[in-house]
Amino acid sequence: FVGASTRTQSFKNLHLSCPPMKSSRALEHTFLFLLLSLATCTYSSAFSSVMRMSSTPPSKHTLYDIPVSNNGAKCRLIMYKKGLLESDVKIVSPMEIGGLKCAEYLAMNPQAKMPLLKVEDSGMCIPESDTICRYLISQYADRGPSFQLEDVKSNLIARFHDIYLSPLQGCMYKATPPFAQYGMRKDALKEFRSQMKIIDDMIDNNRDGIYLRGKDVSLADVTLFPTMVFAKYMLPKFEEKEPLPPRINAWFDNMVAQDFDFRRVHDEVYGGIKAWEERGRWNDIWMAGLRDTEPATIFDRILAGDIPATAVVKEDSHLLAFKDIKPAAPAHVLVIPKDRMNLTRLQKSSPEHIEILGRLMVAAGEISRDESLGFGDGARIVVNDGPDGGQEISHLHIHVLGGRKMTWPPG
């Protein structure tokens, strides 16, 4: 608008300085003169803009990050709230230098993770989001909010997020386990929800303001919010009708509705999630795009309690072992997973099933050592797979046979 106003004033001045016109020819000459003057003014303005751009000083810091990164979004929220310019921090995608696994990036962060902040004058690289946030808050303490680094509750929420919640987030979007310490997606999702509930209980209902610690934004807000964008839009893919606990959900909605910078980050992260979705990221993920749609079997009825199991030998949250009603040996025990997880047969196994298959085999080994069940020095551990393998029930199960010497080849 400033440029437009200047050009308009120049136009008026020029018009006032022209003598009265007495012919159409003279009017034509004046009009051409005015156009030339306006074009010259516009060119001069554009040239000045280019010169200003070329003289922009280099950035003091480079933040390697992408919009969908929730941990990087913590750092971006600090930047937006403090009004940092590109001369302060320039955001660069790791793909611009070859990706997280390229030699240049690994030299800066051997963990090959985002975000990463490089301090350009010293060459120091800061790879962890919490450390990056605290560095930016300290480095630009004279700008924007303080983020209440002295607030114990804020620090506690941020710490709980980083230690107990964030490491589990992969269960919502990664193709295969492990997810932190969990080898099964179902267990990781359950723990993720449990940790959200713990943080939800930390939030005061009677706080005076829209932020987690009252009227002023805190480190807890910028830490928790981006991960809750993940949870808000990803957990429903796993049939979670109410993905966020009540206090977190109310706070989250307020942030999106009332804080421009949080809305900006929400849109950045959500845009990345939508791009993933359009590329079919969840199509082949167990419990999201992939589900067990095969008919139930007699084992499901046993697990539901509709049919009593014959002499339960071992049971935990993942498996059930019981004696076969038609034993093929003096000792014959079946070991089945409680959640079939689409394992109607062994051929359907995938990396998603590594933990449950291991649990089944460990249980089989323990059972084969139990002399009270009739086992002696060893046992035969069998998985019948499909019609040619003699499988009769479409629910993966292990036969543990013993009590006599086995021969080879089997039937």
Tab-separated table of C-alpha atoms in Angstrom:
chain	number	residue	atom	x	y	z
A	1	PHE	CA	0.000	0.000	0.000
A	2	VAL	CA	2.856	2.360	0.723
A	3	GLY	CA	4.229	1.874	-2.807
A	4	ALA	CA	0.795	2.362	-4.358
A	5	SER	CA	0.263	5.573	-2.384
A	6	THR	CA	3.633	6.935	-3.488
A	7	ARG	CA	2.928	6.208	-7.134
A	8	THR	CA	-0.497	7.864	-6.863
A	9	GLN	CA	1.004	10.998	-5.335
A	10	SER	CA	3.657	11.103	-8.083
A	11	PHE	CA	0.897	10.814	-10.619
A	12	LYS	CA	-0.980	13.792	-9.067
A	13	ASN	CA	2.149	15.913	-8.874
A	14	LEU	CA	2.988	15.198	-12.480
A	15	HIS	CA	-0.516	16.021	-13.591
A	16	LEU	CA	-0.475	19.336	-11.724
A	17	SER	CA	2.842	20.347	-13.301
A	18	CYS	CA	1.595	19.861	-16.878
A	19	PRO	CA	0.305	22.865	-18.829
A	20	PRO	CA	-3.319	22.889	-19.967
A	21	MET	CA	-3.860	20.685	-23.019
A	22	LYS	CA	-5.333	22.223	-26.171
A	23	SER	CA	-5.351	19.255	-28.572
A	24	SER	CA	-5.937	15.507	-28.617
A	25	ARG	CA	-2.374	15.053	-29.820
A	26	ALA	CA	-1.062	16.802	-26.767
A	27	LEU	CA	-3.299	14.684	-24.539
A	28	GLU	CA	-1.893	11.541	-26.137
A	29	HIS	CA	1.674	12.671	-25.485
A	30	THR	CA	0.859	13.454	-21.876
A	31	PHE	CA	-0.781	10.069	-21.341
A	32	LEU	CA	2.272	8.249	-22.721
A	33	PHE	CA	4.505	10.338	-20.507
A	34	LEU	CA	2.450	9.417	-17.461
A	35	LEU	CA	2.613	5.695	-18.256
A	36	LEU	CA	6.384	5.874	-18.664
A	37	SER	CA	6.724	7.678	-15.356
A	38	LEU	CA	4.547	5.106	-13.549
A	39	ALA	CA	6.514	2.208	-15.029
A	40	THR	CA	9.785	3.842	-13.992
A	41	CYS	CA	8.454	4.273	-10.450
A	42	THR	CA	7.359	0.618	-10.323
A	43	TYR	CA	10.720	-0.600	-11.647
A	44	SER	CA	12.536	1.505	-9.093
A	45	SER	CA	10.415	0.037	-6.284
A	46	ALA	CA	10.997	-3.548	-7.507
A	47	PHE	CA	14.733	-2.923	-7.844
A	48	SER	CA	14.865	-1.596	-4.288
A	49	SER	CA	13.078	-4.758	-3.057
A	50	VAL	CA	15.608	-6.985	-4.835
A	51	MET	CA	18.472	-5.024	-3.328
A	52	ARG	CA	16.956	-5.382	0.135
A	53	MET	CA	16.595	-9.154	-0.383
A	54	SER	CA	20.163	-9.522	-1.587
A	55	SER	CA	21.431	-7.648	1.453
A	56	THR	CA	19.519	-9.801	3.982
A	57	PRO	CA	22.040	-11.175	6.492
A	58	PRO	CA	22.458	-14.974	6.757
A	59	SER	CA	20.486	-16.831	9.420
A	60	LYS	CA	22.055	-17.245	12.824
A	61	HIS	CA	20.545	-20.717	13.186
A	62	THR	CA	19.257	-23.479	10.937
A	63	LEU	CA	16.421	-25.723	12.146
A	64	TYR	CA	16.255	-29.000	10.244
A	65	ASP	CA	12.615	-30.025	10.374
A	66	ILE	CA	9.484	-30.856	8.345
A	67	PRO	CA	5.891	-29.668	8.976
A	68	VAL	CA	4.498	-33.044	10.114
A	69	SER	CA	7.159	-33.488	12.804
A	70	ASN	CA	5.460	-33.077	16.176
A	71	ASN	CA	8.727	-32.751	18.071
A	72	GLY	CA	9.911	-30.150	15.581
A	73	ALA	CA	6.581	-28.359	15.977
A	74	LYS	CA	7.492	-27.688	19.626
A	75	CYS	CA	10.450	-25.655	18.420
A	76	ARG	CA	8.411	-23.902	15.747
A	77	LEU	CA	5.875	-22.812	18.377
A	78	ILE	CA	8.692	-21.186	20.358
A	79	MET	CA	9.825	-19.415	17.184
A	80	TYR	CA	6.335	-18.193	16.260
A	81	LYS	CA	5.518	-17.018	19.776
A	82	LYS	CA	8.776	-15.066	19.979
A	83	GLY	CA	8.337	-13.634	16.498
A	84	LEU	CA	11.685	-14.954	15.280
A	85	LEU	CA	12.617	-14.059	11.705
A	86	GLU	CA	14.440	-16.092	9.065
A	87	SER	CA	17.551	-14.107	9.958
A	88	ASP	CA	17.226	-15.631	13.444
A	89	VAL	CA	16.261	-19.202	12.514
A	90	LYS	CA	15.894	-20.627	9.036
A	91	ILE	CA	13.815	-23.817	8.695
A	92	VAL	CA	15.268	-26.355	6.246
A	93	SER	CA	14.009	-29.815	5.370
A	94	PRO	CA	16.666	-32.529	5.819
A	95	MET	CA	15.709	-33.684	2.312
A	96	GLU	CA	17.381	-30.558	0.923
A	97	ILE	CA	20.768	-31.969	1.918
A	98	GLY	CA	20.016	-35.631	1.151
A	99	GLY	CA	17.819	-36.832	4.018
A	100	LEU	CA	18.287	-38.043	7.591
A	101	LYS	CA	20.662	-40.839	6.536
A	102	CYS	CA	23.012	-38.765	4.390
A	103	ALA	CA	26.591	-38.247	5.542
A	104	GLU	CA	26.156	-34.501	6.067
A	105	TYR	CA	23.167	-34.926	8.363
A	106	LEU	CA	24.640	-37.890	10.273
A	107	ALA	CA	27.737	-35.778	10.955
A	108	MET	CA	25.449	-33.275	12.692
A	109	ASN	CA	23.200	-35.854	14.396
A	110	PRO	CA	24.341	-39.495	14.486
A	111	GLN	CA	20.853	-40.454	15.754
A	112	ALA	CA	19.423	-39.505	12.324
A	113	LYS	CA	16.397	-37.854	13.892
A	114	MET	CA	14.577	-34.526	13.725
A	115	PRO	CA	14.545	-31.784	14.765
A	116	LEU	CA	18.106	-30.513	14.749
A	117	LEU	CA	19.260	-26.943	15.401
A	118	LYS	CA	22.609	-25.792	14.053
A	119	VAL	CA	24.207	-22.664	15.500
A	120	GLU	CA	25.866	-21.250	12.401
A	121	ASP	CA	28.627	-19.103	13.916
A	122	SER	CA	30.003	-21.861	16.166
A	123	GLY	CA	28.870	-24.930	14.215
A	124	MET	CA	27.330	-26.419	17.376
A	125	CYS	CA	24.469	-28.847	16.674
A	126	ILE	CA	21.595	-29.371	19.102
A	127	PRO	CA	19.594	-32.517	18.283
A	128	GLU	CA	16.919	-32.845	20.994
A	129	SER	CA	13.659	-30.863	20.827
A	130	ASP	CA	13.464	-30.015	24.549
A	131	THR	CA	17.053	-28.750	24.530
A	132	ILE	CA	16.377	-26.774	21.345
A	133	CYS	CA	13.310	-25.182	22.943
A	134	ARG	CA	15.184	-24.193	26.094
A	135	TYR	CA	18.081	-22.840	24.030
A	136	LEU	CA	15.789	-20.648	21.907
A	137	ILE	CA	13.926	-19.404	24.983
A	138	SER	CA	17.233	-18.448	26.606
A	139	GLN	CA	18.846	-17.053	23.454
A	140	TYR	CA	15.862	-14.802	22.728
A	141	ALA	CA	14.801	-14.074	26.300
A	142	ASP	CA	14.152	-10.443	25.392
A	143	ARG	CA	11.462	-11.383	22.876
A	144	GLY	CA	7.997	-12.756	23.468
A	145	PRO	CA	6.892	-14.961	26.375
A	146	SER	CA	9.168	-16.656	28.910
A	147	PHE	CA	7.288	-20.017	28.673
A	148	GLN	CA	7.398	-20.282	32.475
A	149	LEU	CA	10.568	-22.389	32.673
A	150	GLU	CA	10.493	-22.001	36.467
A	151	ASP	CA	6.994	-23.547	36.756
A	152	VAL	CA	7.311	-27.041	38.265
A	153	LYS	CA	3.983	-28.368	36.927
A	154	SER	CA	4.785	-27.158	33.412
A	155	ASN	CA	8.175	-28.866	33.522
A	156	LEU	CA	6.581	-32.021	34.892
A	157	ILE	CA	4.017	-32.236	32.085
A	158	ALA	CA	6.724	-31.622	29.478
A	159	ARG	CA	8.949	-34.259	31.083
A	160	PHE	CA	6.188	-36.869	31.296
A	161	HIS	CA	5.404	-36.236	27.642
A	162	ASP	CA	8.997	-36.654	26.506
A	163	ILE	CA	9.782	-39.749	28.591
A	164	TYR	CA	6.528	-41.711	28.703
A	165	LEU	CA	4.266	-40.497	25.874
A	166	SER	CA	6.322	-39.406	22.897
A	167	PRO	CA	8.331	-42.659	22.551
A	168	LEU	CA	5.030	-44.548	22.062
A	169	GLN	CA	3.600	-42.325	19.333
A	170	GLY	CA	4.904	-44.558	16.534
A	171	CYS	CA	2.155	-47.061	17.306
A	172	MET	CA	-0.261	-44.645	15.613
A	173	TYR	CA	1.548	-44.397	12.276
A	174	LYS	CA	4.570	-46.714	11.910
A	175	ALA	CA	4.164	-49.849	9.815
A	176	THR	CA	5.689	-52.357	12.245
A	177	PRO	CA	6.788	-52.744	15.879
A	178	PRO	CA	8.578	-52.195	18.150
A	179	PHE	CA	7.004	-49.112	19.674
A	180	ALA	CA	9.276	-48.117	22.552
A	181	GLN	CA	9.347	-51.205	24.798
A	182	TYR	CA	6.241	-52.759	23.224
A	183	GLY	CA	6.344	-55.385	20.497
A	184	MET	CA	2.591	-55.375	19.946
A	185	ARG	CA	0.639	-52.385	18.642
A	186	LYS	CA	-2.366	-53.166	20.819
A	187	ASP	CA	-0.266	-52.964	23.976
A	188	ALA	CA	1.456	-49.756	22.865
A	189	LEU	CA	-1.861	-48.057	22.057
A	190	LYS	CA	-3.189	-49.043	25.465
A	191	GLU	CA	-0.132	-47.582	27.190
A	192	PHE	CA	-0.311	-44.409	25.090
A	193	ARG	CA	-3.882	-43.851	26.269
A	194	SER	CA	-2.847	-44.578	29.849
A	195	GLN	CA	-0.049	-41.976	29.728
A	196	MET	CA	-2.409	-39.366	28.251
A	197	LYS	CA	-4.747	-39.990	31.194
A	198	ILE	CA	-1.890	-39.429	33.662
A	199	ILE	CA	-1.087	-36.066	32.035
A	200	ASP	CA	-4.805	-35.231	31.905
A	201	ASP	CA	-4.963	-35.666	35.680
A	202	MET	CA	-2.151	-33.107	36.082
A	203	ILE	CA	-4.225	-30.336	34.492
A	204	ASP	CA	-5.994	-27.994	36.915
A	205	ASN	CA	-9.703	-27.532	36.207
A	206	ASN	CA	-9.848	-24.092	37.839
A	207	ARG	CA	-6.848	-22.488	36.119
A	208	ASP	CA	-7.273	-18.826	35.176
A	209	GLY	CA	-6.672	-18.812	31.419
A	210	ILE	CA	-6.705	-20.979	28.294
A	211	TYR	CA	-3.187	-22.347	28.730
A	212	LEU	CA	-2.189	-25.364	30.806
A	213	ARG	CA	-0.705	-23.121	33.497
A	214	GLY	CA	-3.144	-20.217	33.341
A	215	LYS	CA	-3.024	-16.946	31.436
A	216	ASP	CA	0.476	-17.351	30.015
A	217	VAL	CA	1.763	-19.953	27.568
A	218	SER	CA	4.202	-22.469	29.043
A	219	LEU	CA	6.677	-25.087	27.905
A	220	ALA	CA	4.001	-27.678	28.726
A	221	ASP	CA	1.667	-26.168	26.118
A	222	VAL	CA	4.166	-26.197	23.261
A	223	THR	CA	5.400	-29.680	24.203
A	224	LEU	CA	2.048	-31.449	24.494
A	225	PHE	CA	0.052	-29.749	21.741
A	226	PRO	CA	1.709	-31.142	18.563
A	227	THR	CA	1.509	-34.746	19.825
A	228	MET	CA	-2.156	-34.223	20.618
A	229	VAL	CA	-2.668	-33.220	16.968
A	230	PHE	CA	-1.347	-36.699	16.133
A	231	ALA	CA	-3.625	-38.351	18.676
A	232	LYS	CA	-6.701	-36.320	17.680
A	233	TYR	CA	-6.576	-37.442	14.070
A	234	MET	CA	-4.768	-40.789	14.217
A	235	LEU	CA	-6.372	-42.632	17.125
A	236	PRO	CA	-9.817	-42.698	15.454
A	237	LYS	CA	-8.236	-44.854	12.746
A	238	PHE	CA	-7.882	-47.468	15.493
A	239	GLU	CA	-11.564	-47.162	16.451
A	240	GLU	CA	-10.983	-44.635	19.240
A	241	LYS	CA	-14.208	-42.602	19.316
A	242	GLU	CA	-12.916	-40.172	21.960
A	243	PRO	CA	-9.182	-39.922	21.264
A	244	LEU	CA	-8.298	-37.269	23.851
A	245	PRO	CA	-9.062	-37.309	27.595
A	246	PRO	CA	-11.577	-34.618	28.665
A	247	ARG	CA	-9.281	-31.922	30.099
A	248	ILE	CA	-6.729	-32.280	27.328
A	249	ASN	CA	-9.512	-32.204	24.743
A	250	ALA	CA	-11.009	-28.955	26.115
A	251	TRP	CA	-7.570	-27.309	26.293
A	252	PHE	CA	-6.711	-28.522	22.770
A	253	ASP	CA	-9.909	-27.080	21.278
A	254	ASN	CA	-9.270	-23.739	23.004
A	255	MET	CA	-5.747	-23.577	21.605
A	256	VAL	CA	-6.968	-24.165	18.061
A	257	ALA	CA	-9.825	-21.667	18.406
A	258	GLN	CA	-8.122	-18.854	20.346
A	259	ASP	CA	-4.375	-18.881	19.705
A	260	PHE	CA	-3.172	-17.997	16.185
A	261	ASP	CA	0.272	-19.610	16.565
A	262	PHE	CA	-1.134	-22.877	17.889
A	263	ARG	CA	-3.661	-22.904	15.054
A	264	ARG	CA	-0.790	-22.379	12.611
A	265	VAL	CA	1.107	-25.366	13.972
A	266	HIS	CA	-2.101	-27.414	14.061
A	267	ASP	CA	-2.567	-26.770	10.342
A	268	GLU	CA	1.081	-27.564	9.550
A	269	VAL	CA	1.014	-30.925	11.335
A	270	TYR	CA	-2.485	-31.813	10.167
A	271	GLY	CA	-1.494	-31.007	6.585
A	272	GLY	CA	1.303	-33.559	6.864
A	273	ILE	CA	-1.078	-36.153	8.298
A	274	LYS	CA	-3.508	-35.595	5.407
A	275	ALA	CA	-0.667	-36.037	2.920
A	276	TRP	CA	0.235	-39.351	4.587
A	277	GLU	CA	-3.391	-40.412	4.408
A	278	GLU	CA	-3.664	-39.571	0.715
A	279	ARG	CA	-0.624	-41.752	0.054
A	280	GLY	CA	-2.312	-44.668	1.856
A	281	ARG	CA	-0.040	-44.773	4.901
A	282	TRP	CA	-2.612	-46.581	7.077
A	283	ASN	CA	-3.865	-49.031	4.441
A	284	ASP	CA	-1.498	-51.808	5.544
A	285	ILE	CA	-1.238	-50.981	9.249
A	286	TRP	CA	-2.698	-53.551	11.615
A	287	MET	CA	-5.797	-52.374	13.516
A	288	ALA	CA	-6.211	-49.384	11.144
A	289	GLY	CA	-6.372	-50.429	7.482
A	290	LEU	CA	-5.907	-54.122	8.269
A	291	ARG	CA	-8.354	-55.993	10.495
A	292	ASP	CA	-9.235	-59.588	11.268
A	293	THR	CA	-12.392	-60.255	9.255
A	294	GLU	CA	-12.212	-64.057	9.189
A	295	PRO	CA	-15.055	-66.031	10.838
A	296	ALA	CA	-14.775	-66.898	14.520
A	297	THR	CA	-13.732	-70.426	15.502
A	298	ILE	CA	-14.242	-72.781	18.429
A	299	PHE	CA	-11.182	-71.176	20.035
A	300	ASP	CA	-12.969	-67.819	20.103
A	301	ARG	CA	-15.882	-69.467	21.903
A	302	ILE	CA	-13.479	-71.004	24.422
A	303	LEU	CA	-11.819	-67.610	24.986
A	304	ALA	CA	-15.243	-65.988	25.403
A	305	GLY	CA	-16.187	-68.589	28.016
A	306	ASP	CA	-19.012	-70.031	25.934
A	307	ILE	CA	-17.256	-73.404	25.888
A	308	PRO	CA	-15.110	-74.552	28.820
A	309	ALA	CA	-11.468	-75.290	28.055
A	310	THR	CA	-10.266	-78.744	29.010
A	311	ALA	CA	-7.729	-78.516	31.837
A	312	VAL	CA	-6.134	-75.093	31.446
A	313	VAL	CA	-2.382	-75.472	31.779
A	314	LYS	CA	-1.201	-71.869	31.428
A	315	GLU	CA	-2.852	-68.488	30.951
A	316	ASP	CA	-1.788	-64.849	30.823
A	317	SER	CA	-2.990	-61.686	29.098
A	318	HIS	CA	-1.701	-62.854	25.737
A	319	LEU	CA	-2.232	-66.614	25.523
A	320	LEU	CA	-4.102	-69.668	26.758
A	321	ALA	CA	-2.785	-73.223	26.954
A	322	PHE	CA	-5.008	-76.241	27.594
A	323	LYS	CA	-5.009	-80.001	27.050
A	324	ASP	CA	-6.186	-81.262	23.656
A	325	ILE	CA	-9.521	-83.123	23.882
A	326	LYS	CA	-8.186	-85.606	21.292
A	327	PRO	CA	-4.588	-86.193	22.401
A	328	ALA	CA	-2.161	-87.572	19.839
A	329	ALA	CA	0.387	-88.376	22.558
A	330	PRO	CA	0.365	-89.136	26.324
A	331	ALA	CA	0.990	-85.389	26.849
A	332	HIS	CA	-0.685	-83.057	24.356
A	333	VAL	CA	-1.262	-79.351	25.022
A	334	LEU	CA	-2.519	-76.609	22.695
A	335	VAL	CA	-1.181	-73.062	23.009
A	336	ILE	CA	-3.244	-70.304	21.365
A	337	PRO	CA	-3.032	-66.497	21.207
A	338	LYS	CA	-5.985	-64.769	22.857
A	339	ASP	CA	-6.048	-62.124	20.140
A	340	ARG	CA	-5.847	-63.887	16.785
A	341	MET	CA	-4.534	-60.701	15.101
A	342	ASN	CA	-5.477	-62.105	11.686
A	343	LEU	CA	-3.222	-65.115	12.312
A	344	THR	CA	-5.647	-67.663	10.957
A	345	ARG	CA	-2.521	-69.520	9.836
A	346	LEU	CA	1.252	-69.127	10.051
A	347	GLN	CA	1.493	-68.030	6.415
A	348	LYS	CA	-0.183	-64.761	7.431
A	349	SER	CA	2.507	-63.886	9.938
A	350	SER	CA	4.301	-60.540	9.576
A	351	PRO	CA	6.650	-58.353	11.635
A	352	GLU	CA	3.507	-57.284	13.519
A	353	HIS	CA	3.397	-60.813	15.013
A	354	ILE	CA	6.994	-61.223	16.148
A	355	GLU	CA	6.227	-60.757	19.833
A	356	ILE	CA	3.156	-63.002	20.036
A	357	LEU	CA	4.906	-65.776	18.095
A	358	GLY	CA	7.815	-65.530	20.514
A	359	ARG	CA	5.464	-65.661	23.493
A	360	LEU	CA	3.775	-68.773	22.120
A	361	MET	CA	7.113	-70.537	21.628
A	362	VAL	CA	8.389	-69.594	25.080
A	363	ALA	CA	5.155	-70.916	26.617
A	364	ALA	CA	5.520	-74.140	24.631
A	365	GLY	CA	9.047	-74.585	25.973
A	366	GLU	CA	7.902	-74.021	29.555
A	367	ILE	CA	5.064	-76.517	29.181
A	368	SER	CA	7.350	-79.164	27.677
A	369	ARG	CA	9.450	-79.079	30.875
A	370	ASP	CA	6.467	-79.816	33.113
A	371	GLU	CA	6.761	-83.482	34.117
A	372	SER	CA	3.463	-83.307	36.000
A	373	LEU	CA	1.751	-83.016	32.618
A	374	GLY	CA	3.416	-86.229	31.433
A	375	PHE	CA	6.334	-84.735	29.520
A	376	GLY	CA	9.711	-86.437	29.651
A	377	ASP	CA	13.039	-85.569	28.095
A	378	GLY	CA	11.860	-83.308	25.313
A	379	ALA	CA	8.751	-82.795	23.206
A	380	ARG	CA	7.606	-82.200	19.656
A	381	ILE	CA	6.479	-78.626	18.976
A	382	VAL	CA	4.191	-78.510	15.917
A	383	VAL	CA	2.364	-75.823	13.942
A	384	ASN	CA	0.010	-77.224	11.319
A	385	ASP	CA	-0.340	-74.599	8.592
A	386	GLY	CA	-3.111	-74.667	6.028
A	387	PRO	CA	-4.850	-77.637	4.350
A	388	ASP	CA	-1.625	-79.344	3.259
A	389	GLY	CA	-0.216	-78.967	6.756
A	390	GLY	CA	-3.218	-80.622	8.357
A	391	GLN	CA	-4.607	-77.474	9.998
A	392	GLU	CA	-8.228	-77.909	11.092
A	393	ILE	CA	-9.000	-74.691	13.024
A	394	SER	CA	-8.337	-71.268	11.437
A	395	HIS	CA	-6.744	-69.781	14.532
A	396	LEU	CA	-2.984	-70.219	14.843
A	397	HIS	CA	-2.107	-72.735	17.555
A	398	ILE	CA	0.891	-74.705	18.695
A	399	HIS	CA	0.777	-78.399	19.561
A	400	VAL	CA	3.112	-79.476	22.353
A	401	LEU	CA	3.348	-83.295	22.264
A	402	GLY	CA	5.384	-85.563	24.541
A	403	GLY	CA	5.357	-88.475	26.963
A	404	ARG	CA	6.712	-90.867	24.349
A	405	LYS	CA	9.558	-91.065	21.854
A	406	MET	CA	8.669	-89.403	18.570
A	407	THR	CA	9.620	-90.798	15.160
A	408	TRP	CA	10.622	-89.135	11.921
A	409	PRO	CA	9.299	-88.310	9.440
A	410	PRO	CA	5.955	-87.412	11.016
A	411	GLY	CA	2.624	-88.545	9.491
